[in-house]
């Protein structure tokens, strides 16, 4: 498998020049995210078959024809690896490789040993549940990452429609027709074809997209230099461009699109310059700007629009008033920096994900301590999603694992989705029927699709 050592050199240079990310940290990451023995065995075996040809009817990957073979649910039920990894031809079993990964994968921490000792706080959950069933692994659509801490690059707008980053392109993937379509190309020059006050009419060139959000017909891409590119999916071209700041430390860490009680479309951008900005997309202008004591990595707005969860480069997060930006209560308990948050649809509970390998669930009515602490296997909890009906919560680690919890029944049971590769993002469809997971890997990069399990088979046949 491929990790930081296989990133494009220009991306590594970009990471090294970011003011909050030191060169020795890059070297540390390059060392930590490679597992020489087992990873090289898999890659070398694959390259050898590419050179010598395959005895199978269809090559699993053909560079000349750009031909890949997806894995269907029927094939997975028949025993085929969901990612198409030919374990029977490797010198290591899947079980052994999994154990090696668990032992050797080093979690990235800004605060040393932050993940140590948190087990005693964590809730003991019963594993083995099956809430979402494997449907398909689509290897013809490659999901990619530019910043190793930011993993919000996959968004579903229906059970069949998903949007994701693939290098310099935002792609639409149809799980119904298995076709991909280019939606936005940021490799060259991007400029708005509509004129709005405050819009940067000159646009941007070669935007490095750090984060993405898609909801209904609006797509917002955030960049490493504070860029914001807004496109309506039902309109040609780009509608609005803005640069949040010209500070050196300008990366846009997260974007959340929401609809106000009056029906207006807004989005909130969390930025490394310590700012949180709210944009009104009815007027195409900045409506609020709050500044906090540290870089903000993620922001979530409560369903009623009154409260904001703010997390970033500080172990303590905060709950703030969305109208004034004033702190209502700190969120104390995490031991490292947080990069994920999400509200339960009930508007009472929310969750935060941290580099201390935990997700904490909070009750807004009593924030003296979290009501549950959930632990990952390998590393930081980098993204969190609730289903729209509030039944399930999913949390994604940096690689290999997505955990789906029964939120409605107290997070007592969980489904552990197990694969290999860095996770670029995950998204439930609005109707809760699909779960999409982006996998970033040099050889096995893909989009995993899972479908909600139903008690009646005839319902599954309709999905």
Short mmCIF file of C-alpha atoms in Angstrom, two decimals:
data_model
loop_
_atom_site.label_atom_id
_atom_site.label_comp_id
_atom_site.label_asym_id
_atom_site.label_seq_id
_atom_site.Cartn_x
_atom_site.Cartn_y
_atom_site.Cartn_z
CA UNK A 1 0.00 0.00 0.00
CA UNK A 2 1.07 3.59 -0.61
CA UNK A 3 1.27 6.37 1.94
CA UNK A 4 2.95 9.75 2.29
CA UNK A 5 6.11 8.56 0.56
CA UNK A 6 4.10 8.17 -2.68
CA UNK A 7 2.54 11.62 -2.69
CA UNK A 8 3.34 13.87 -5.64
CA UNK A 9 6.54 15.85 -4.84
CA UNK A 10 4.73 19.15 -5.34
CA UNK A 11 2.25 18.15 -2.64
CA UNK A 12 5.04 17.23 -0.23
CA UNK A 13 6.65 20.61 -0.93
CA UNK A 14 3.33 22.28 -0.22
CA UNK A 15 2.99 20.42 3.06
CA UNK A 16 6.53 21.36 4.06
CA UNK A 17 5.93 25.05 3.40
CA UNK A 18 2.77 25.27 5.49
CA UNK A 19 3.61 27.35 8.53
CA UNK A 20 1.89 25.04 11.01
CA UNK A 21 3.55 21.93 9.59
CA UNK A 22 7.30 21.61 10.11
CA UNK A 23 9.73 19.80 7.81
CA UNK A 24 10.73 17.33 10.49
CA UNK A 25 7.07 16.42 10.89
CA UNK A 26 6.93 15.59 7.18
CA UNK A 27 9.94 13.32 7.57
CA UNK A 28 8.26 11.75 10.59
CA UNK A 29 5.09 11.14 8.57
CA UNK A 30 7.00 9.66 5.65
CA UNK A 31 8.67 7.22 8.01
CA UNK A 32 5.55 6.33 9.95
CA UNK A 33 3.15 5.77 7.08
CA UNK A 34 5.15 3.09 5.34
CA UNK A 35 5.40 -0.55 6.28
CA UNK A 36 8.34 -1.77 4.26
CA UNK A 37 7.91 -5.54 4.38
CA UNK A 38 4.26 -6.30 3.82
CA UNK A 39 3.45 -3.19 1.76
CA UNK A 40 6.31 -3.77 -0.64
CA UNK A 41 5.35 -7.43 -0.96
CA UNK A 42 1.87 -6.46 -2.13
CA UNK A 43 3.12 -3.73 -4.49
CA UNK A 44 5.92 -5.85 -5.96
CA UNK A 45 3.61 -8.79 -6.53
CA UNK A 46 1.22 -6.51 -8.35
CA UNK A 47 3.94 -4.94 -10.50
CA UNK A 48 5.31 -8.35 -11.37
CA UNK A 49 1.92 -9.44 -12.71
CA UNK A 50 1.65 -6.23 -14.68
CA UNK A 51 4.97 -6.99 -16.36
CA UNK A 52 4.44 -10.71 -16.88
CA UNK A 53 0.73 -10.68 -17.60
CA UNK A 54 -2.04 -12.47 -15.73
CA UNK A 55 -3.43 -15.96 -16.07
CA UNK A 56 -6.91 -14.74 -15.22
CA UNK A 57 -9.51 -14.02 -17.90
CA UNK A 58 -9.37 -10.29 -17.13
CA UNK A 59 -6.33 -8.54 -15.70
CA UNK A 60 -7.10 -6.89 -12.39
CA UNK A 61 -5.33 -3.77 -13.55
CA UNK A 62 -4.07 -2.91 -17.01
CA UNK A 63 -2.08 0.33 -17.22
CA UNK A 64 -2.13 0.39 -21.03
CA UNK A 65 -5.90 0.14 -21.28
CA UNK A 66 -6.65 1.82 -17.96
CA UNK A 67 -8.84 -1.20 -17.23
CA UNK A 68 -9.79 -2.14 -13.69
CA UNK A 69 -12.09 -4.73 -12.26
CA UNK A 70 -14.63 -3.75 -9.62
CA UNK A 71 -15.88 -6.07 -6.92
CA UNK A 72 -19.62 -6.70 -6.65
CA UNK A 73 -21.59 -7.83 -3.62
CA UNK A 74 -22.15 -11.22 -5.25
CA UNK A 75 -18.40 -11.71 -5.73
CA UNK A 76 -17.73 -10.67 -2.14
CA UNK A 77 -20.31 -13.19 -0.90
CA UNK A 78 -18.46 -15.77 -2.98
CA UNK A 79 -15.26 -15.14 -1.05
CA UNK A 80 -13.50 -12.55 -3.19
CA UNK A 81 -11.66 -9.79 -1.36
CA UNK A 82 -13.75 -6.62 -1.53
CA UNK A 83 -10.73 -4.62 -2.75
CA UNK A 84 -9.57 -7.25 -5.22
CA UNK A 85 -6.36 -7.97 -3.29
CA UNK A 86 -5.15 -11.45 -4.40
CA UNK A 87 -4.25 -12.81 -0.97
CA UNK A 88 -3.92 -16.36 -2.33
CA UNK A 89 -0.97 -15.20 -4.44
CA UNK A 90 0.80 -13.25 -1.72
CA UNK A 91 3.29 -14.43 0.83
CA UNK A 92 1.21 -12.95 3.65
CA UNK A 93 -2.35 -13.68 4.70
CA UNK A 94 -4.93 -10.99 5.20
CA UNK A 95 -5.08 -11.79 8.90
CA UNK A 96 -1.31 -11.50 9.29
CA UNK A 97 -1.19 -8.27 7.33
CA UNK A 98 -3.98 -6.82 9.44
CA UNK A 99 -2.09 -7.69 12.59
CA UNK A 100 1.07 -6.11 11.18
CA UNK A 101 -0.83 -2.94 10.35
CA UNK A 102 -2.29 -2.74 13.84
CA UNK A 103 1.17 -3.15 15.35
CA UNK A 104 3.13 -0.85 13.03
CA UNK A 105 0.78 1.95 11.99
CA UNK A 106 1.78 5.02 13.96
CA UNK A 107 -0.86 7.58 14.72
CA UNK A 108 0.10 11.19 14.01
CA UNK A 109 0.01 13.30 17.17
CA UNK A 110 0.58 16.99 17.79
CA UNK A 111 0.75 16.24 21.53
CA UNK A 112 3.04 13.24 22.27
CA UNK A 113 1.42 10.12 23.76
CA UNK A 114 -2.03 11.69 23.53
CA UNK A 115 -3.51 8.35 22.50
CA UNK A 116 -1.96 6.43 25.37
CA UNK A 117 -4.12 5.43 28.29
CA UNK A 118 -7.42 6.54 26.80
CA UNK A 119 -8.73 2.96 26.75
CA UNK A 120 -9.83 3.15 30.38
CA UNK A 121 -12.18 6.03 29.51
CA UNK A 122 -13.62 4.35 26.45
CA UNK A 123 -16.96 2.65 26.25
CA UNK A 124 -16.81 -1.11 25.71
CA UNK A 125 -18.92 -1.75 22.65
CA UNK A 126 -20.16 -4.98 21.20
CA UNK A 127 -18.70 -5.51 17.74
CA UNK A 128 -20.07 -7.66 14.96
CA UNK A 129 -23.23 -5.74 14.09
CA UNK A 130 -24.24 -5.45 10.43
CA UNK A 131 -26.06 -2.22 9.71
CA UNK A 132 -24.67 -1.61 6.22
CA UNK A 133 -23.84 -4.38 3.73
CA UNK A 134 -21.12 -4.27 1.09
CA UNK A 135 -22.52 -3.39 -2.32
CA UNK A 136 -19.59 -2.58 -4.59
CA UNK A 137 -15.97 -1.48 -4.74
CA UNK A 138 -15.45 0.84 -7.72
CA UNK A 139 -11.78 1.00 -8.61
CA UNK A 140 -12.29 3.00 -11.77
CA UNK A 141 -12.91 6.09 -9.66
CA UNK A 142 -9.85 7.16 -7.70
CA UNK A 143 -10.35 9.10 -4.49
CA UNK A 144 -7.35 11.22 -3.48
CA UNK A 145 -6.07 13.32 -0.56
CA UNK A 146 -3.82 16.38 -0.44
CA UNK A 147 -3.58 17.00 3.31
CA UNK A 148 -3.16 14.01 5.61
CA UNK A 149 -5.24 15.54 8.43
CA UNK A 150 -8.21 16.68 6.34
CA UNK A 151 -10.53 13.89 5.22
CA UNK A 152 -13.81 15.44 4.08
CA UNK A 153 -13.55 14.81 0.36
CA UNK A 154 -16.50 12.45 -0.30
CA UNK A 155 -20.15 13.60 -0.32
CA UNK A 156 -23.33 11.75 -1.31
CA UNK A 157 -26.39 13.68 -2.48
CA UNK A 158 -28.55 10.59 -3.03
CA UNK A 159 -28.20 6.83 -2.60
CA UNK A 160 -26.78 6.69 -6.13
CA UNK A 161 -24.94 10.01 -6.49
CA UNK A 162 -21.60 10.82 -4.88
CA UNK A 163 -19.04 13.59 -5.39
CA UNK A 164 -15.34 13.25 -4.59
CA UNK A 165 -11.89 14.69 -5.24
CA UNK A 166 -9.64 12.89 -7.69
CA UNK A 167 -6.38 14.81 -8.00
CA UNK A 168 -7.36 18.23 -9.46
CA UNK A 169 -10.88 17.18 -10.38
CA UNK A 170 -14.19 17.00 -8.56
CA UNK A 171 -15.95 13.96 -9.99
CA UNK A 172 -19.55 12.82 -9.90
CA UNK A 173 -19.96 9.06 -9.63
CA UNK A 174 -23.23 7.31 -10.35
CA UNK A 175 -23.62 4.09 -8.39
CA UNK A 176 -26.55 3.32 -10.67
CA UNK A 177 -24.82 3.51 -14.05
CA UNK A 178 -21.19 3.16 -12.85
CA UNK A 179 -20.24 6.27 -14.81
CA UNK A 180 -18.04 9.13 -13.65
CA UNK A 181 -18.34 12.72 -14.83
CA UNK A 182 -16.00 15.65 -14.34
CA UNK A 183 -17.82 18.40 -12.44
CA UNK A 184 -15.02 20.86 -11.65
CA UNK A 185 -11.47 21.09 -12.97
CA UNK A 186 -9.15 23.19 -10.78
CA UNK A 187 -5.91 22.22 -12.52
CA UNK A 188 -5.94 25.32 -14.72
CA UNK A 189 -7.66 28.67 -14.27
CA UNK A 190 -11.04 28.84 -12.54
CA UNK A 191 -13.03 32.09 -12.52
CA UNK A 192 -16.70 32.87 -11.81
CA UNK A 193 -18.95 33.41 -14.80
CA UNK A 194 -21.46 35.30 -12.65
CA UNK A 195 -20.89 38.75 -11.18
CA UNK A 196 -21.64 39.22 -7.50
CA UNK A 197 -20.41 41.86 -5.03
CA UNK A 198 -17.41 40.49 -3.17
CA UNK A 199 -16.71 37.75 -5.68
CA UNK A 200 -13.09 37.45 -6.82
CA UNK A 201 -13.62 37.81 -10.54
CA UNK A 202 -10.02 36.97 -11.47
CA UNK A 203 -10.48 33.53 -9.88
CA UNK A 204 -7.70 31.06 -9.11
CA UNK A 205 -5.11 28.95 -10.89
CA UNK A 206 -4.13 25.39 -9.93
CA UNK A 207 -6.07 25.29 -6.70
CA UNK A 208 -4.90 22.68 -4.22
CA UNK A 209 -8.23 21.53 -2.79
CA UNK A 210 -7.99 20.80 0.93
CA UNK A 211 -11.67 20.25 1.68
CA UNK A 212 -14.99 19.80 -0.07
CA UNK A 213 -18.70 19.97 0.70
CA UNK A 214 -21.70 19.15 -1.49
CA UNK A 215 -25.34 19.51 -0.45
CA UNK A 216 -28.36 19.50 -2.73
CA UNK A 217 -27.21 21.56 -5.75
CA UNK A 218 -24.34 23.47 -4.14
CA UNK A 219 -20.68 22.43 -4.23
CA UNK A 220 -18.02 24.34 -2.28
CA UNK A 221 -14.30 23.55 -2.56
CA UNK A 222 -11.78 25.04 -0.13
CA UNK A 223 -8.09 25.44 -0.89
CA UNK A 224 -4.65 25.59 0.70
CA UNK A 225 -4.41 29.36 0.16
CA UNK A 226 -7.82 30.20 1.62
CA UNK A 227 -9.61 29.79 -1.71
CA UNK A 228 -13.35 29.13 -1.81
CA UNK A 229 -14.91 28.02 -5.09
CA UNK A 230 -18.70 27.75 -5.23
CA UNK A 231 -20.54 25.96 -8.00
CA UNK A 232 -24.21 25.18 -8.42
CA UNK A 233 -24.55 21.75 -9.98
CA UNK A 234 -27.53 22.81 -12.08
CA UNK A 235 -25.71 25.83 -13.56
CA UNK A 236 -22.80 25.96 -16.00
CA UNK A 237 -19.46 27.22 -14.74
CA UNK A 238 -18.60 28.61 -11.31
CA UNK A 239 -20.90 31.07 -9.52
CA UNK A 240 -18.67 32.57 -6.82
CA UNK A 241 -15.00 32.73 -5.82
CA UNK A 242 -13.55 34.18 -2.65
CA UNK A 243 -10.29 34.15 -0.74
CA UNK A 244 -10.87 34.07 3.00
CA UNK A 245 -7.48 35.57 3.85
CA UNK A 246 -4.09 36.40 2.41
CA UNK A 247 -2.29 35.21 5.55
CA UNK A 248 0.51 32.71 5.04
CA UNK A 249 -1.33 30.18 7.20
CA UNK A 250 -4.47 30.29 5.09
CA UNK A 251 -5.60 26.70 4.50
CA UNK A 252 -9.34 26.09 4.48
CA UNK A 253 -9.80 23.13 6.82
CA UNK A 254 -13.51 22.41 6.51
CA UNK A 255 -16.71 23.61 4.88
CA UNK A 256 -20.29 22.94 6.01
CA UNK A 257 -23.31 23.81 3.84
CA UNK A 258 -26.62 24.35 5.59
CA UNK A 259 -30.09 25.80 5.05
CA UNK A 260 -31.41 28.44 7.45
CA UNK A 261 -34.93 28.21 8.95
CA UNK A 262 -36.01 30.79 6.36
CA UNK A 263 -34.76 28.56 3.54
CA UNK A 264 -31.62 30.53 2.64
CA UNK A 265 -28.51 28.53 1.70
CA UNK A 266 -25.36 29.32 3.68
CA UNK A 267 -22.01 27.70 4.28
CA UNK A 268 -19.47 27.95 7.08
CA UNK A 269 -15.72 27.82 6.37
CA UNK A 270 -13.22 26.85 9.10
CA UNK A 271 -9.76 28.24 8.52
CA UNK A 272 -6.22 27.91 9.78
CA UNK A 273 -6.03 31.69 10.34
CA UNK A 274 -8.24 31.05 13.43
CA UNK A 275 -11.32 32.32 11.64
CA UNK A 276 -14.79 30.92 11.07
CA UNK A 277 -16.71 32.64 8.27
CA UNK A 278 -20.35 32.32 7.31
CA UNK A 279 -21.32 33.00 3.70
CA UNK A 280 -24.83 33.78 2.51
CA UNK A 281 -25.26 32.15 -0.90
CA UNK A 282 -28.52 33.96 -1.58
CA UNK A 283 -26.63 37.26 -1.54
CA UNK A 284 -23.23 35.77 -2.40
CA UNK A 285 -21.47 37.57 0.43
CA UNK A 286 -19.80 37.11 3.79
CA UNK A 287 -22.39 37.42 6.57
CA UNK A 288 -20.37 36.66 9.74
CA UNK A 289 -16.71 36.35 10.72
CA UNK A 290 -15.60 35.06 14.11
CA UNK A 291 -12.02 34.73 15.35
CA UNK A 292 -10.82 32.21 17.92
CA UNK A 293 -7.55 31.71 19.87
CA UNK A 294 -6.30 28.84 17.69
CA UNK A 295 -6.64 27.45 14.13
CA UNK A 296 -10.12 26.03 13.59
CA UNK A 297 -10.13 22.59 11.97
CA UNK A 298 -13.85 21.86 11.91
CA UNK A 299 -17.17 23.53 12.70
CA UNK A 300 -20.66 22.05 13.00
CA UNK A 301 -23.92 23.99 13.23
CA UNK A 302 -26.77 22.64 15.36
CA UNK A 303 -29.99 21.67 13.53
CA UNK A 304 -31.81 24.72 14.90
CA UNK A 305 -28.98 27.00 13.75
CA UNK A 306 -28.31 28.45 17.19
CA UNK A 307 -25.11 26.69 18.30
CA UNK A 308 -21.71 26.04 16.76
CA UNK A 309 -19.27 23.32 17.77
CA UNK A 310 -15.73 24.62 17.24
CA UNK A 311 -12.70 22.29 17.31
CA UNK A 312 -9.12 22.86 16.23
CA UNK A 313 -5.51 23.09 17.34
CA UNK A 314 -6.33 22.82 21.03
CA UNK A 315 -7.36 19.82 23.14
CA UNK A 316 -10.44 21.71 24.34
CA UNK A 317 -13.17 22.53 21.87
CA UNK A 318 -15.96 24.96 22.50
CA UNK A 319 -19.67 25.43 22.05
CA UNK A 320 -20.45 28.96 20.87
CA UNK A 321 -23.42 31.11 20.00
CA UNK A 322 -23.77 31.07 16.20
CA UNK A 323 -25.01 34.67 16.08
CA UNK A 324 -22.35 36.30 18.29
CA UNK A 325 -19.46 33.83 18.30
CA UNK A 326 -19.30 34.03 22.08
CA UNK A 327 -18.31 30.90 23.99
CA UNK A 328 -21.14 29.22 25.86
CA UNK A 329 -19.07 26.36 27.31
CA UNK A 330 -15.67 24.74 26.71
CA UNK A 331 -15.52 21.05 25.72
CA UNK A 332 -12.92 19.45 27.98
CA UNK A 333 -11.69 15.86 27.78
CA UNK A 334 -9.73 15.32 24.57
CA UNK A 335 -5.92 15.15 24.79
CA UNK A 336 -4.87 16.33 21.33
CA UNK A 337 -6.09 18.42 18.40
CA UNK A 338 -9.52 17.70 16.90
CA UNK A 339 -10.42 17.57 13.20
CA UNK A 340 -14.01 16.33 13.18
CA UNK A 341 -17.42 17.17 14.61
CA UNK A 342 -21.08 16.45 13.87
CA UNK A 343 -24.50 17.10 15.38
CA UNK A 344 -27.08 14.40 15.94
CA UNK A 345 -30.35 15.36 14.19
CA UNK A 346 -32.04 15.60 17.60
CA UNK A 347 -30.13 18.85 18.19
CA UNK A 348 -29.21 17.74 21.71
CA UNK A 349 -26.12 15.58 21.25
CA UNK A 350 -23.04 16.02 19.10
CA UNK A 351 -19.70 14.29 18.61
CA UNK A 352 -16.06 15.38 18.24
CA UNK A 353 -13.17 13.41 16.76
CA UNK A 354 -9.59 13.78 17.95
CA UNK A 355 -6.02 12.71 17.28
CA UNK A 356 -6.05 10.98 20.69
CA UNK A 357 -7.82 8.14 18.80
CA UNK A 358 -11.21 8.87 20.36
CA UNK A 359 -14.60 10.23 19.45
CA UNK A 360 -16.47 11.90 22.30
CA UNK A 361 -20.23 12.21 22.37
CA UNK A 362 -21.62 15.23 24.22
CA UNK A 363 -25.00 16.35 25.54
CA UNK A 364 -25.46 20.08 25.02
CA UNK A 365 -27.60 20.27 28.15
CA UNK A 366 -24.71 19.14 30.38
CA UNK A 367 -21.20 19.66 29.04
CA UNK A 368 -19.32 18.99 32.28
CA UNK A 369 -18.13 15.76 30.66
CA UNK A 370 -18.80 13.71 27.55
CA UNK A 371 -21.52 11.06 27.76
CA UNK A 372 -19.54 8.47 25.79
CA UNK A 373 -15.96 7.99 24.61
CA UNK A 374 -15.50 5.73 21.57
CA UNK A 375 -12.09 4.46 20.51
CA UNK A 376 -10.59 3.66 17.14
CA UNK A 377 -8.07 0.95 16.28
CA UNK A 378 -5.23 2.69 14.44
CA UNK A 379 -5.38 6.41 14.88
CA UNK A 380 -7.15 9.75 14.92
CA UNK A 381 -10.88 10.06 14.30
CA UNK A 382 -10.79 12.31 11.25
CA UNK A 383 -14.43 12.45 10.16
CA UNK A 384 -17.82 11.85 11.78
CA UNK A 385 -21.27 11.51 10.18
CA UNK A 386 -24.78 10.86 11.51
CA UNK A 387 -27.58 9.41 9.42
CA UNK A 388 -30.42 11.87 8.85
CA UNK A 389 -32.79 9.72 10.93
CA UNK A 390 -30.36 9.71 13.87
CA UNK A 391 -30.15 5.92 13.96
CA UNK A 392 -26.44 5.59 13.18
CA UNK A 393 -23.17 7.45 13.61
CA UNK A 394 -20.09 6.64 11.55
CA UNK A 395 -16.55 7.63 12.49
CA UNK A 396 -13.55 7.20 10.20
CA UNK A 397 -9.95 6.66 11.21
CA UNK A 398 -7.08 7.87 9.00
CA UNK A 399 -6.92 4.44 7.37
CA UNK A 400 -8.44 0.96 7.26
CA UNK A 401 -11.44 1.36 9.57
CA UNK A 402 -14.85 3.00 9.54
CA UNK A 403 -16.98 2.32 12.62
CA UNK A 404 -20.79 2.50 12.44
CA UNK A 405 -22.52 2.78 15.82
CA UNK A 406 -26.16 2.35 16.79
CA UNK A 407 -26.56 5.90 18.08
CA UNK A 408 -30.26 5.53 18.84
CA UNK A 409 -29.51 2.75 21.33
CA UNK A 410 -26.68 4.37 23.25
CA UNK A 411 -23.67 3.43 21.09
CA UNK A 412 -23.66 -0.03 22.67
CA UNK A 413 -23.15 -1.91 19.39
CA UNK A 414 -20.99 -1.21 16.36
CA UNK A 415 -20.21 -2.44 12.90
CA UNK A 416 -16.52 -2.34 12.01
CA UNK A 417 -15.86 -1.89 8.28
CA UNK A 418 -12.38 -3.25 7.64
CA UNK A 419 -10.24 -2.62 4.51
CA UNK A 420 -6.75 -1.33 3.62
CA UNK A 421 -5.84 2.20 2.59
CA UNK A 422 -6.06 5.82 3.65
CA UNK A 423 -9.59 7.20 3.97
CA UNK A 424 -10.29 10.35 1.96
CA UNK A 425 -13.80 10.78 3.27
CA UNK A 426 -17.13 9.07 3.94
CA UNK A 427 -20.75 10.04 3.51
CA UNK A 428 -24.20 8.66 4.21
CA UNK A 429 -26.77 9.44 1.55
CA UNK A 430 -29.50 11.85 2.74
CA UNK A 431 -32.07 9.02 2.76
CA UNK A 432 -29.65 6.87 4.88
CA UNK A 433 -29.71 4.04 2.33
CA UNK A 434 -26.07 4.26 1.19
CA UNK A 435 -22.69 4.75 2.81
CA UNK A 436 -19.76 5.71 0.56
CA UNK A 437 -16.10 5.52 1.63
CA UNK A 438 -13.21 6.94 -0.40
CA UNK A 439 -9.99 4.91 -0.30
CA UNK A 440 -6.72 6.57 -1.29
CA UNK A 441 -4.01 4.13 -2.36
CA UNK A 442 -1.54 3.90 -5.23
CA UNK A 443 -2.81 0.50 -6.37
CA UNK A 444 -6.13 -0.10 -4.66
CA UNK A 445 -7.57 3.41 -4.54
CA UNK A 446 -11.34 3.23 -5.01
CA UNK A 447 -14.81 4.11 -3.80
CA UNK A 448 -16.50 1.62 -1.48
CA UNK A 449 -20.29 1.51 -1.41
CA UNK A 450 -22.39 -0.02 1.36
CA UNK A 451 -26.18 -0.29 1.51
CA UNK A 452 -28.40 -0.15 4.57
CA UNK A 453 -29.43 -3.60 5.68
CA UNK A 454 -33.15 -4.22 5.86
CA UNK A 455 -35.14 -6.98 7.48
CA UNK A 456 -37.05 -7.70 4.30
CA UNK A 457 -35.16 -8.89 1.24
CA UNK A 458 -37.62 -7.33 -1.20
CA UNK A 459 -36.67 -3.87 0.09
CA UNK A 460 -32.98 -4.55 -0.57
CA UNK A 461 -33.84 -5.51 -4.13
CA UNK A 462 -35.25 -2.02 -4.70
CA UNK A 463 -32.09 -0.22 -3.58
#
